[in-house]
């Protein structure tokens, strides 16, 4: 009888420990596992959602915001040249002005390390007399010697042998600014693949006057990298910026000028550039595409790419009309999506409604879906791995805690047994027996 009571006591205590420890632990583990399942399902759903309407609108808003940033940036540069026009025409004053005008750029050092540095906005600044002779010239932060000064009245005397910023500026009134198109030497596909990148300038020029009338022109030459930075680091479908977007993914941003030429693109051989003699590299057309591509020359003008897909020309036409929008089209047999927005910076060289040009943000839908599917599969594998780990932990924890609870229950049972004096149970039984005899 005593043994039966001890066993019952033991099992009762064991049940209590089981209820208080093992069941709550199992429930908590179940909730954690269920949470991981839900997070995994949500992540997979988001990864495989291919540019739904909400996503497209978000990319369009990003294109509009980027276009506004570029327009504001250009207006700031216009203000800079107007300020420069009232500076003393000395080397010291011009050098100090250039030295203080800086903006952050991402650059790669000799060891391949990417870092952000404060780089001068202007690669050149010059004061030119009314005959076209440079009086003061700052190049890459250094004062140019007398033997480096030129006459830029004729395009052949300019850096890129075809620039007309002097003649354009001398015809302006006080307070007006001439803004050139992007000028730079063309980078072929072969050169790009070897690591060469497009470099160039955008000229901001304004006339200056004295009591006798026109006395000359002040020119600020914006380092092209600061303009390209607005799109070079953007991947439309992600918030984070990258050092260089990968055009092979079809997921990148680009910039187009008011003539339809690409002026910023992950593949620099698509950017409009100049031949060594100063002539413009011909853009791809239906008649020239095959021959130029073989030469590694693939300048793109969106106004002339209707032969590849009519949608491209339609986008360029809409953007040139000052409209923002979305469009799906096919390019080289692949489904593409683009959000576009006009850069609303206007001047005599960039009249309304086209303004400076427009921003495009494109996504190759097929490639995006492939990457999304791969991401979803990776997430699924990780979820399965975590699930297996949790199941093992739960089983091990239940076994361990059940053993611990059994030991604790046995210990408590022995403690309770030890508290009962020897012979107490027998005496209790004798007492009941005596009462019955009476």
C-alpha positions as a printed Julia matrix, in Angstrom:
438×3 Matrix{Float64}:
   0.0     0.0     0.0
   2.79    2.42    0.88
   4.54    1.7    -2.4
   1.36    2.48   -4.31
   1.04    5.87   -2.58
   4.66    6.71   -3.35
   4.2     5.84   -7.0
   1.07    7.94   -7.23
   2.84   10.8    -5.51
   5.78   10.52   -7.86
   3.63   10.52  -10.97
   1.53   13.43   -9.69
   4.62   15.55   -9.13
   6.0    14.48  -12.52
   2.79   15.59  -14.22
   2.99   18.97  -12.51
   6.56   19.54  -13.73
   5.59   18.38  -17.19
   2.7    20.83  -17.31
   4.7    23.73  -15.89
   7.9    23.31  -17.94
   7.65   21.03  -20.96
   4.28   22.18  -22.33
   5.06   25.97  -22.16
   8.46   25.32  -23.78
   6.86   23.28  -26.57
   4.23   25.97  -27.1
   6.89   28.68  -27.31
   8.91   26.62  -29.78
   5.78   26.07  -31.86
   5.1    29.81  -31.96
   8.71   30.56  -32.97
   8.6    27.95  -35.73
   5.26   29.27  -36.94
   6.7    32.8   -36.99
   9.64   31.66  -39.1
   7.24   29.94  -41.52
   5.23   33.15  -41.89
   8.34   35.33  -42.35
   9.63   32.88  -44.94
   6.3    32.87  -46.8
   6.13   36.68  -46.75
   9.72   37.02  -47.97
   9.1    34.53  -50.77
   5.92   36.32  -51.81
   7.68   39.68  -51.9
  10.67   38.26  -53.75
   8.51   36.73  -56.46
   6.2    39.72  -56.9
   7.2    41.0   -60.33
   6.68   44.73  -60.66
   3.07   45.04  -59.59
   1.34   48.39  -60.1
   2.43   49.71  -56.71
   6.08   48.86  -57.45
   5.86   50.53  -60.85
   4.44   53.7   -59.33
   7.21   53.74  -56.71
   9.84   53.55  -59.46
   8.09   56.34  -61.35
   8.14   58.54  -58.23
  11.84   57.79  -57.82
  12.46   58.84  -61.43
  10.56   62.09  -60.85
  12.51   62.82  -57.66
  15.83   62.12  -59.37
  14.89   64.41  -62.27
  14.05   67.19  -59.8
  17.38   66.7   -58.03
  19.24   67.04  -61.34
  17.29   70.19  -62.24
  18.07   71.77  -58.86
  21.72   70.78  -59.21
  21.95   72.49  -62.61
  20.3    75.65  -61.27
  22.9    75.73  -58.47
  25.68   75.52  -61.06
  24.07   78.36  -62.98
  24.13   80.47  -59.81
  27.79   79.56  -59.32
  28.84   80.99  -62.68
  26.88   84.18  -62.01
  28.72   84.54  -58.69
  32.0    83.84  -60.47
  31.28   86.66  -62.92
  31.65   89.27  -60.14
  34.86   87.84  -58.66
  38.17   89.68  -59.12
  39.72   88.34  -62.33
  42.8    86.95  -60.63
  44.37   83.49  -60.45
  44.18   83.48  -56.65
  40.47   84.37  -56.58
  39.58   81.78  -59.22
  41.61   79.02  -57.59
  40.04   79.73  -54.2
  36.58   79.58  -55.76
  37.26   76.2   -57.4
  38.83   74.79  -54.22
  35.77   75.54  -52.12
  33.25   74.1   -54.57
  33.2    70.38  -53.87
  30.73   67.51  -53.75
  31.03   63.89  -52.67
  31.84   61.25  -55.26
  32.31   57.5   -54.97
  35.71   56.55  -56.32
  37.83   53.41  -56.48
  41.45   53.71  -55.38
  44.45   51.82  -56.76
  43.76   48.88  -54.46
  40.19   48.63  -55.69
  38.72   49.97  -52.46
  35.57   52.04  -52.91
  35.34   55.22  -50.89
  33.45   58.5   -50.85
  35.58   61.61  -51.33
  34.9    65.33  -51.63
  35.82   66.09  -55.25
  35.9    69.51  -56.96
  32.75   70.25  -58.9
  34.64   72.05  -61.65
  37.52   70.51  -63.56
  38.17   73.9   -65.23
  37.45   77.58  -64.66
  38.53   80.29  -67.04
  38.34   84.02  -67.69
  38.31   84.86  -71.39
  38.67   88.29  -72.95
  36.3    89.54  -75.63
  38.62   88.29  -78.36
  38.52   84.71  -77.08
  41.91   84.7   -75.36
  42.11   82.92  -71.99
  43.48   85.28  -69.33
  43.12   83.01  -66.32
  42.65   79.25  -66.43
  42.39   76.78  -63.56
  42.72   73.12  -64.61
  42.14   70.28  -62.12
  42.74   72.66  -59.23
  46.03   74.07  -60.57
  46.76   77.41  -62.22
  47.61   76.94  -65.89
  50.87   78.45  -67.1
  51.0    81.11  -69.79
  51.91   78.48  -72.38
  48.68   76.59  -71.55
  46.38   79.51  -72.27
  44.47   79.31  -75.56
  42.24   81.24  -77.85
  38.83   79.57  -77.77
  36.96   81.91  -80.11
  37.09   79.19  -82.77
  35.85   75.67  -81.84
  39.13   74.16  -82.97
  40.97   75.9   -80.12
  38.83   74.3   -77.39
  39.56   71.15  -75.43
  37.27   68.98  -77.53
  38.0    70.79  -80.83
  34.33   71.45  -81.53
  32.98   73.58  -78.67
  31.22   76.87  -79.27
  30.6    78.04  -75.7
  32.51   81.29  -76.23
  30.5    82.4   -79.26
  27.27   81.36  -77.54
  28.11   83.29  -74.36
  29.18   86.57  -76.0
  25.76   86.81  -77.6
  23.94   86.74  -74.25
  22.77   89.61  -72.1
  23.9    90.35  -68.58
  22.81   87.66  -66.13
  22.14   85.07  -68.85
  23.96   81.75  -68.85
  24.85   79.39  -71.67
  24.85   75.69  -70.71
  26.48   73.28  -73.14
  25.64   69.67  -73.8
  27.88   66.96  -72.35
  31.26   66.94  -74.12
  33.84   64.16  -73.8
  35.92   61.7   -75.81
  33.98   58.62  -76.81
  34.69   55.35  -74.98
  34.36   52.25  -77.16
  32.98   48.95  -75.9
  36.45   47.4   -75.97
  37.9    50.27  -73.94
  35.03   50.08  -71.46
  35.54   46.37  -70.9
  39.2    47.08  -70.11
  38.17   49.54  -67.4
  38.08   52.9   -69.13
  35.2    55.2   -68.22
  33.65   58.21  -69.92
  34.97   61.6   -68.77
  33.83   65.01  -69.85
  32.38   68.39  -68.95
  29.28   70.55  -69.11
  30.22   74.21  -69.73
  28.46   77.03  -67.88
  29.4    80.36  -69.46
  28.21   83.91  -68.89
  29.35   87.26  -70.32
  30.86   90.0   -68.16
  30.64   93.69  -68.82
  32.49   96.87  -67.91
  31.79  100.52  -68.68
  32.75   99.95  -72.27
  30.37   97.02  -72.71
  31.32   93.37  -73.15
  34.69   92.68  -71.58
  34.81   88.89  -71.73
  33.34   85.58  -70.6
  33.59   83.48  -67.44
  33.37   79.71  -67.87
  32.86   76.97  -65.28
  33.37   73.42  -66.56
  31.36   70.95  -64.5
  33.09   67.6   -63.98
  30.75   65.16  -65.74
  31.05   62.6   -62.93
  28.95   64.79  -60.64
  26.11   64.78  -63.16
  26.31   61.05  -63.87
  26.33   60.28  -60.13
  22.58   60.95  -60.02
  21.9    57.77  -62.01
  25.09   55.67  -61.96
  24.51   54.36  -58.43
  20.78   53.68  -58.72
  19.1    50.27  -58.99
  15.39   51.07  -59.49
  14.05   48.08  -57.55
  16.14   48.59  -54.43
  16.57   51.45  -51.97
  20.31   51.0   -51.42
  22.82   52.61  -53.76
  25.61   50.71  -55.52
  29.0    51.8   -56.82
  28.16   50.83  -60.4
  24.84   49.44  -61.57
  25.1    46.27  -63.67
  23.5    46.79  -67.07
  23.41   43.03  -67.71
  20.63   42.73  -65.12
  18.49   45.18  -67.07
  17.82   46.91  -63.75
  19.39   50.38  -63.86
  18.85   54.13  -64.32
  20.07   56.37  -67.13
  19.94   59.98  -68.33
  19.0    61.34  -71.75
  19.56   64.88  -73.08
  17.01   67.03  -74.92
  18.21   65.69  -78.27
  17.54   62.09  -77.29
  21.19   61.09  -76.71
  22.15   58.92  -73.74
  24.46   60.98  -71.48
  24.63   58.64  -68.48
  24.39   54.83  -68.56
  26.03   51.85  -66.79
  27.61   50.93  -70.15
  29.61   54.01  -71.06
  29.89   53.01  -74.74
  26.22   53.99  -75.09
  27.04   57.59  -74.08
  27.28   60.2   -76.83
  30.94   61.16  -77.29
  33.43   62.66  -79.7
  36.01   61.25  -82.09
  39.62   62.44  -81.7
  39.02   65.11  -84.35
  36.08   66.57  -82.41
  33.32   65.15  -84.59
  30.43   63.35  -82.94
  30.36   59.54  -82.99
  27.39   58.46  -85.08
  24.49   56.88  -83.14
  23.01   53.51  -84.02
  20.33   53.55  -86.7
  18.66   50.82  -88.7
  21.22   51.26  -91.48
  24.37   51.67  -89.35
  23.71   49.44  -86.3
  25.41   46.29  -87.59
  28.61   48.0   -88.79
  29.0    50.28  -85.77
  28.38   47.46  -83.31
  31.21   45.48  -84.87
  33.48   48.48  -84.25
  32.4    48.65  -80.61
  30.63   51.96  -81.18
  27.12   51.84  -79.76
  26.01   55.41  -79.13
  22.28   55.45  -78.42
  19.83   58.14  -79.42
  16.38   57.18  -78.16
  14.73   59.22  -80.93
  16.33   56.93  -83.52
  15.78   53.53  -81.89
  12.28   52.96  -83.24
  13.73   50.25  -85.49
  14.47   48.2   -82.34
  11.13   48.87  -80.69
   8.57   51.56  -81.34
   8.07   51.88  -77.57
  11.5    53.47  -77.14
  10.73   56.31  -79.53
   7.34   56.79  -77.84
   9.0    57.13  -74.43
  11.47   59.68  -75.82
   8.62   61.62  -77.44
   6.56   61.71  -74.24
   9.54   62.76  -72.11
  10.52   65.47  -74.63
   6.98   66.83  -74.24
   7.65   67.28  -70.53
   5.59   64.3   -69.37
   6.4    61.62  -66.8
   5.05   58.11  -67.23
   5.4    54.34  -67.35
   5.73   52.01  -70.3
   6.2    48.32  -71.03
   7.94   47.38  -74.25
  10.15   44.74  -75.84
  13.87   45.2   -76.49
  15.99   42.52  -78.16
  13.16   40.07  -77.61
  12.88   40.7   -73.86
  10.07   42.28  -71.86
  11.14   45.63  -70.44
   9.62   48.25  -68.19
  10.66   51.9   -67.91
   9.6    54.81  -65.74
  10.59   58.21  -67.13
  10.49   61.82  -65.93
  11.61   65.12  -67.5
  14.47   67.18  -66.05
  12.76   70.56  -65.76
  15.8    72.77  -66.15
  15.23   75.38  -68.85
  17.52   77.85  -70.61
  18.09   79.17  -74.12
  20.04   76.03  -74.94
  17.44   73.86  -73.23
  14.0    75.35  -74.0
  10.64   74.11  -72.8
   9.07   71.61  -72.79
  12.01   69.23  -73.21
  14.35   71.17  -70.93
  17.66   69.51  -70.11
  16.39   66.03  -70.93
  14.94   63.18  -68.9
  15.62   60.38  -66.45
  14.83   56.77  -67.29
  14.64   53.86  -64.86
  14.35   50.51  -66.56
  13.86   46.92  -65.47
  14.21   43.74  -67.53
  11.1    41.95  -66.27
  12.31   38.48  -67.27
  15.69   38.83  -65.58
  14.11   40.43  -62.54
  11.76   37.45  -62.25
  14.67   35.03  -62.57
  16.57   36.81  -59.8
  13.43   36.98  -57.67
  12.83   33.25  -58.11
  16.44   32.48  -57.18
  16.09   34.65  -54.09
  12.85   32.89  -53.15
  14.52   29.48  -53.47
  17.37   30.64  -51.27
  14.9    31.88  -48.66
  13.03   28.57  -48.85
  16.23   26.61  -48.2
  17.07   28.8   -45.22
  13.56   28.38  -43.79
  13.81   24.59  -44.15
  17.19   24.65  -42.45
  15.86   26.69  -39.54
  12.79   24.45  -39.3
  14.91   21.29  -39.05
  17.08   22.91  -36.41
  14.04   23.97  -34.37
  12.49   20.48  -34.55
  15.71   18.93  -33.28
  15.97   21.5   -30.5
  12.34   20.91  -29.48
  12.76   17.12  -29.34
  16.04   17.36  -27.45
  14.58   19.94  -25.05
  11.48   17.84  -24.34
  13.56   14.72  -23.66
  16.02   16.64  -21.49
  13.36   18.5   -19.54
  11.24   15.37  -19.11
  14.27   13.63  -17.61
  14.98   16.65  -15.38
  11.36   16.77  -14.25
  11.44   13.03  -13.5
  14.57   13.48  -11.38
  13.1    16.48   -9.58
   9.83   14.63   -8.96
  11.69   11.62   -7.57
  13.78   13.88   -5.36
  10.73   15.67   -4.0
   8.99   12.35   -3.44
  11.94   11.08   -1.41
  12.01   14.29    0.59
   8.35   13.94    1.5
   8.91   10.3     2.44
  11.81   11.21    4.69
   9.66   13.67    6.62
   7.29   10.87    7.81
   8.68    9.22   11.08
   9.36    5.52   10.99
   6.35    3.46   12.21
   3.98    6.47   11.9
   1.83    4.76    9.38
   1.62    1.55   11.45
   0.69    3.47   14.6
  -2.01    5.26   12.66
  -3.46    1.93   11.52
  -3.38    0.53   15.12
  -5.28    3.55   16.39
  -8.07    2.98   13.9
  -8.09   -0.76   14.81
  -8.49   -0.03   18.57
 -11.36    2.32   17.92
 -13.13   -0.31   15.92
 -12.65   -2.91   18.69
 -14.29   -0.59   21.14
